[in-house]
CSV table of C-alpha atoms in Angstrom, one decimal:
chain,number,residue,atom,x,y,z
A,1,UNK,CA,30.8,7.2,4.3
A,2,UNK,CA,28.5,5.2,2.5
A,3,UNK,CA,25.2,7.1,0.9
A,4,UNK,CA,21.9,6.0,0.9
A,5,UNK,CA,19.7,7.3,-1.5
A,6,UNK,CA,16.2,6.5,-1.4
A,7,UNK,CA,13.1,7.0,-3.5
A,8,UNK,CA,10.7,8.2,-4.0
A,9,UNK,CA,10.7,11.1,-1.3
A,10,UNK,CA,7.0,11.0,-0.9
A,11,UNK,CA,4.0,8.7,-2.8
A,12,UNK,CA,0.4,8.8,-2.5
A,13,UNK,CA,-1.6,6.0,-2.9
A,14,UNK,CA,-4.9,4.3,-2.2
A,15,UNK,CA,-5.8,1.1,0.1
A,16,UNK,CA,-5.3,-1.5,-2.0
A,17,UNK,CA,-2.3,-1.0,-4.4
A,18,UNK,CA,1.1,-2.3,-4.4
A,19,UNK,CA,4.2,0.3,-3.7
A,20,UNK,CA,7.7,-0.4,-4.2
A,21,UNK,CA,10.4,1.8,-2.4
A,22,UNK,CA,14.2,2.1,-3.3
A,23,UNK,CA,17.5,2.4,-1.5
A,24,UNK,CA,20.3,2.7,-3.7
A,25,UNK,CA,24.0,2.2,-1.9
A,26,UNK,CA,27.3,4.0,-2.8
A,27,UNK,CA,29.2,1.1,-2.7
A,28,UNK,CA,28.2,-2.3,-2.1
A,29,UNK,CA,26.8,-3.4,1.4
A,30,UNK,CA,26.7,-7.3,0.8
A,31,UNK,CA,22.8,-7.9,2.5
A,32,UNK,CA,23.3,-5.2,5.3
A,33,UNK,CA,20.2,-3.7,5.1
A,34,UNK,CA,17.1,-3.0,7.0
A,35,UNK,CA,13.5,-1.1,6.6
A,36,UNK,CA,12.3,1.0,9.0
A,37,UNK,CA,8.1,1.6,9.4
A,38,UNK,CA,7.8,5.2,12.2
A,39,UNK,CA,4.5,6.8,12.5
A,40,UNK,CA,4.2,10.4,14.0
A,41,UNK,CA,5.1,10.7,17.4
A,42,UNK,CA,6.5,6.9,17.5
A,43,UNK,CA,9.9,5.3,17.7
A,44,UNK,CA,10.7,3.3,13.9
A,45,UNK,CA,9.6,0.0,14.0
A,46,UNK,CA,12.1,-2.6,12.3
A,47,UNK,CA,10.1,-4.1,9.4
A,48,UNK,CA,12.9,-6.1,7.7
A,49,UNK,CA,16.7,-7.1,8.0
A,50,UNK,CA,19.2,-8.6,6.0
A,51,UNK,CA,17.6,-7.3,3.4
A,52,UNK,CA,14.7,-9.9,2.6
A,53,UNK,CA,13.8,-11.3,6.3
A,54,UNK,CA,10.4,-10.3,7.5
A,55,UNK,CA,10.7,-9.3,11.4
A,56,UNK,CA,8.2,-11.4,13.2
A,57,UNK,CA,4.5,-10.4,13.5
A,58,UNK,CA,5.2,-7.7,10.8
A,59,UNK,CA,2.2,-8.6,8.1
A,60,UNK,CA,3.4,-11.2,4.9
A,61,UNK,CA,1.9,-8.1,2.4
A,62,UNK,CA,5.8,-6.5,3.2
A,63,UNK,CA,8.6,-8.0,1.7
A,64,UNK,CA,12.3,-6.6,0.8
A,65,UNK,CA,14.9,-7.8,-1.9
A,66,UNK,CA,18.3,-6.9,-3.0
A,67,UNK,CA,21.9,-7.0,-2.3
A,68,UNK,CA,25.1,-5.1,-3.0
A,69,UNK,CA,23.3,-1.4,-4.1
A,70,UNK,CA,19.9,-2.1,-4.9
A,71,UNK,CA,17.7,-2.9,-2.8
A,72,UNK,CA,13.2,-2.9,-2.6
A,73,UNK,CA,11.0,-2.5,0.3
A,74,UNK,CA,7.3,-3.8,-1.4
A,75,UNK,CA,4.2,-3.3,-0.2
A,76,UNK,CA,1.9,-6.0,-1.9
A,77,UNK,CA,-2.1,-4.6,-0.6
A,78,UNK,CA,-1.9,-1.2,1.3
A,79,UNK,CA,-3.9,-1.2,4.8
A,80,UNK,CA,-4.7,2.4,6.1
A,81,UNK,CA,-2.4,1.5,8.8
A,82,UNK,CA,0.6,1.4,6.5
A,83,UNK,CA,0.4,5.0,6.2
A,84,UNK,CA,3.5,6.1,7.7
A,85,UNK,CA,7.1,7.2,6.7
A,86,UNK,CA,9.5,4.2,5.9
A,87,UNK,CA,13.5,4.5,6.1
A,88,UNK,CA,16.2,2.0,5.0
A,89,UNK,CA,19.7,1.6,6.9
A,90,UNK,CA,22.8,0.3,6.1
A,91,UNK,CA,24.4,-1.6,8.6
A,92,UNK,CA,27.6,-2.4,6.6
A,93,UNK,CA,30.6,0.0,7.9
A,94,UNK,CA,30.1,2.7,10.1
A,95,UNK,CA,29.3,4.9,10.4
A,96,UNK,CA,25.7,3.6,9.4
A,97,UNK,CA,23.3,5.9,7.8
A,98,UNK,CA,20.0,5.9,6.6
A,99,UNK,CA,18.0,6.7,3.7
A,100,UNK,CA,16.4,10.0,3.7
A,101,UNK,CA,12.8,8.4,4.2
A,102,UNK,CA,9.5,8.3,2.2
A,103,UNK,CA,6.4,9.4,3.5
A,104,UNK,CA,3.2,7.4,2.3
A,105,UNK,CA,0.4,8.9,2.4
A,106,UNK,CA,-3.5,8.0,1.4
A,107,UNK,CA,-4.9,9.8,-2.1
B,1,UNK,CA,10.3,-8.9,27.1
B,2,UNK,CA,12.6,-6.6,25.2
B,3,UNK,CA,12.7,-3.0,27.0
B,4,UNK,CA,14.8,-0.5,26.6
B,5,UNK,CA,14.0,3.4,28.0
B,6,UNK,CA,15.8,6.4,27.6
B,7,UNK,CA,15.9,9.1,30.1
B,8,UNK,CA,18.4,12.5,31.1
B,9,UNK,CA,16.9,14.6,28.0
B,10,UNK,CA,15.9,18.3,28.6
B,11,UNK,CA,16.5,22.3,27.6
B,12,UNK,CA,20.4,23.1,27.9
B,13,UNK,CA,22.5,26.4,26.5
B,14,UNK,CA,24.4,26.0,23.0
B,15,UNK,CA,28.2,24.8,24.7
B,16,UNK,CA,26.4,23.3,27.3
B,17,UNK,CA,26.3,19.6,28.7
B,18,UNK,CA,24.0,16.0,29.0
B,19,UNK,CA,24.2,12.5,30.0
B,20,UNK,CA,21.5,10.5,28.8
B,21,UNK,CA,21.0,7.2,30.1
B,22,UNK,CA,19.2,4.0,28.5
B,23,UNK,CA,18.3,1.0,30.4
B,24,UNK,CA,18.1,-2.0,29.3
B,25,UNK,CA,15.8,-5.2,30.2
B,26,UNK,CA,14.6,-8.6,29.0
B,27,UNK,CA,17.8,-9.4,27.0
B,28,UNK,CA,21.7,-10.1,27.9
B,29,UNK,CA,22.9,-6.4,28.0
B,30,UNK,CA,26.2,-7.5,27.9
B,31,UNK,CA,26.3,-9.5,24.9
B,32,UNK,CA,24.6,-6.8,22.6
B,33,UNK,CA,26.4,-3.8,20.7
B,34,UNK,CA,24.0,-1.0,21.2
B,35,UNK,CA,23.5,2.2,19.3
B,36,UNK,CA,21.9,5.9,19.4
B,37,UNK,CA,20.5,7.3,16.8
B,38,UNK,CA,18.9,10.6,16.5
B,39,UNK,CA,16.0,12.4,15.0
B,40,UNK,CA,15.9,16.6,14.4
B,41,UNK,CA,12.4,17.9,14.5
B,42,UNK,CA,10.6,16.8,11.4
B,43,UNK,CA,13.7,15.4,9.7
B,44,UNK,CA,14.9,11.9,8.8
B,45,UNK,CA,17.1,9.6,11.0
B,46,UNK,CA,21.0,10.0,11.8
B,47,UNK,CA,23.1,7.4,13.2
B,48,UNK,CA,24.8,8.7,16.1
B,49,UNK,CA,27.2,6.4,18.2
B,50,UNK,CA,27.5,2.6,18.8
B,51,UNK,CA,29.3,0.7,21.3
B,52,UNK,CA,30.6,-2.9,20.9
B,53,UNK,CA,29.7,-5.5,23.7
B,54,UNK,CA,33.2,-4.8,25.0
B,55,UNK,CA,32.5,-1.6,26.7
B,56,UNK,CA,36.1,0.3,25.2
B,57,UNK,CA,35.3,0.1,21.3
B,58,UNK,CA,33.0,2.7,20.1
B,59,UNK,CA,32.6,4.6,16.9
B,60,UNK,CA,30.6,7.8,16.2
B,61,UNK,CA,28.8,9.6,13.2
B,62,UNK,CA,31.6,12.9,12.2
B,63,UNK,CA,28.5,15.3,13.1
B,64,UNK,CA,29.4,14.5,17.0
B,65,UNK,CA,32.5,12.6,17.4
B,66,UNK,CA,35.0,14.4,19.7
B,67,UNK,CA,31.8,16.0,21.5
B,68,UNK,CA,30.0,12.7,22.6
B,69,UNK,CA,31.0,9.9,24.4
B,70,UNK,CA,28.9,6.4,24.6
B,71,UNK,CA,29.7,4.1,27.5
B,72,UNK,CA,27.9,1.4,28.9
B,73,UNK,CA,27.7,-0.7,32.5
B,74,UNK,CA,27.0,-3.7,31.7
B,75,UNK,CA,26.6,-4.0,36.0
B,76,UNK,CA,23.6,-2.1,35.5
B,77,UNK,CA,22.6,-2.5,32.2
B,78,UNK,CA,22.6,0.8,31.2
B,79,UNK,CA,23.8,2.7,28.2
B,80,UNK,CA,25.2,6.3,28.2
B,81,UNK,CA,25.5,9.1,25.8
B,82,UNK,CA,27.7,12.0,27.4
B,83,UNK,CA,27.1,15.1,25.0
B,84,UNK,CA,29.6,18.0,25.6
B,85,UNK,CA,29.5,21.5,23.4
B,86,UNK,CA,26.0,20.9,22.3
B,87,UNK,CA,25.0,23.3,19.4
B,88,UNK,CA,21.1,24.1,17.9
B,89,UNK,CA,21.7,21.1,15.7
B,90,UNK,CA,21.8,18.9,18.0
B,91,UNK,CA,18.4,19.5,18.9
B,92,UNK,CA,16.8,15.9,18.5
B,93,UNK,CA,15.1,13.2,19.7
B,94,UNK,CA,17.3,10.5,21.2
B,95,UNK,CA,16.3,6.8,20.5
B,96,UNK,CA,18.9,4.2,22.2
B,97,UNK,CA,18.9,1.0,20.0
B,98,UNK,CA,19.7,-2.6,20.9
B,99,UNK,CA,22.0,-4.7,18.2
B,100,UNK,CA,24.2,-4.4,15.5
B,101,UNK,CA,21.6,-4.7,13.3
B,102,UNK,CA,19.3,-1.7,15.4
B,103,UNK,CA,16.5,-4.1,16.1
B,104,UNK,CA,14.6,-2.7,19.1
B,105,UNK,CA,14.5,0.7,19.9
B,106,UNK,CA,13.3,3.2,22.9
B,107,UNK,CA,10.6,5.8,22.6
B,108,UNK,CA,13.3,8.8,22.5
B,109,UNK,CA,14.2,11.8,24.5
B,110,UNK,CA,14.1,15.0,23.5
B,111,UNK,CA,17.6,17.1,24.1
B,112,UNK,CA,16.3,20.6,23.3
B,113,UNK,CA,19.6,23.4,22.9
B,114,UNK,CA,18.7,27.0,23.0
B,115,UNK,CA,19.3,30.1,24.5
């Protein structure tokens, strides 16, 4: 199975500043990934596929890069309502699996 | 509109049984592989099962396989996730997924096992 292994686990941060989140592969998944925003209580909410396509209607201050094992989800100006807990998935071989998540939250 | 709705979630004995059901609307079903995933309380996401648009090819996550069964038909545009021998770990909300690439997903259903 391929690993996902994503960082940080949880960052604090204020309205305002830029975050960067990592997913690192175990082996090379071409561009098969996608970010996941979920808020408590709510189903995830696709934010980007193929690695570096922004989903329609999600905000232009997100944007995702990488391919083969390394890949970034940025946040360019946090917005109180980007507080939330974001996940990347690799849709490469099955069976799929996610990152283990990281929970933003306001300092 | 892209819809899909999960339903069949509830409180069942460890070894017990569940069908949940997922339908589908505002999209071809037919033409789209579709997925569960899963989500234990306060943990991260686990893919669970997918089926191919052909309603025989199906692959599952080693946590469940040989215990669940996906189906799908495509008559009635409904997915299914028969879960057989459920354990305390498989205590989770249910979130049925449309596409390869999990682009739309349900609001869940929780499948509670305990005693």
């Amino acid at each position: 199975d391929i690993q996902m292994t994503q960082s940080p686990s949880s960052l604090s941060a204020s309205v305002g500043d830029r975050v960067t989140i990592t997913c690192r592969a175990s082996q090379g998944i071409r561009n098969d990934l996608g970010w996941y925003q979920q808020k408590p209580g709510k189903a995830p909410k696709r934010l980007i596929y193929a690695a570096s396509s922004l989903e329609s209607g999600v905000p232009s201050r997100f944007s995702g890069s990488g391919s083969g094992t390394e890949f970034t989800l940025t946040i360019s100006s946090l917005q109180p309502e980007d507080f939330a807990t974001y996940y990347c998935l690799q849709h490469s071989t099955y069976p799929y699996t996610f990152g283990q998540g990281t929970k933003l939250e306001i300092k | 509109e892209v819809q899909v709705l999960e339903s069949g979630g509830g409180l069942v004995q460890p070894g017990g049984s569940l069908r949940l059901s997922c339908a589908a609307s505002g999209f071809t079903f037919s033409s789209y592989v579709m997925s569960w995933v899963r989500q234990a309380p306060g943990k991260g996401l686990e893919w669970v099962s997918v089926i191919r648009d052909g309603p025989t090819t199906a692959y599952y996550a080693g946590s469940v396989k040989g215990r669940f069964t996906v189906s799908r038909d495509n008559s009635k545009n409904t997915l299914y996730l028969q879960m057989n021998s459920l354990r305390a770990e498989d205590t989770a909300v249910y979130y049925c997924t449309k596409g390869g690439w999990l682009d739309s997903w349900g609001q869940g259903t929780l499948v509670t096992v305990s005693s």
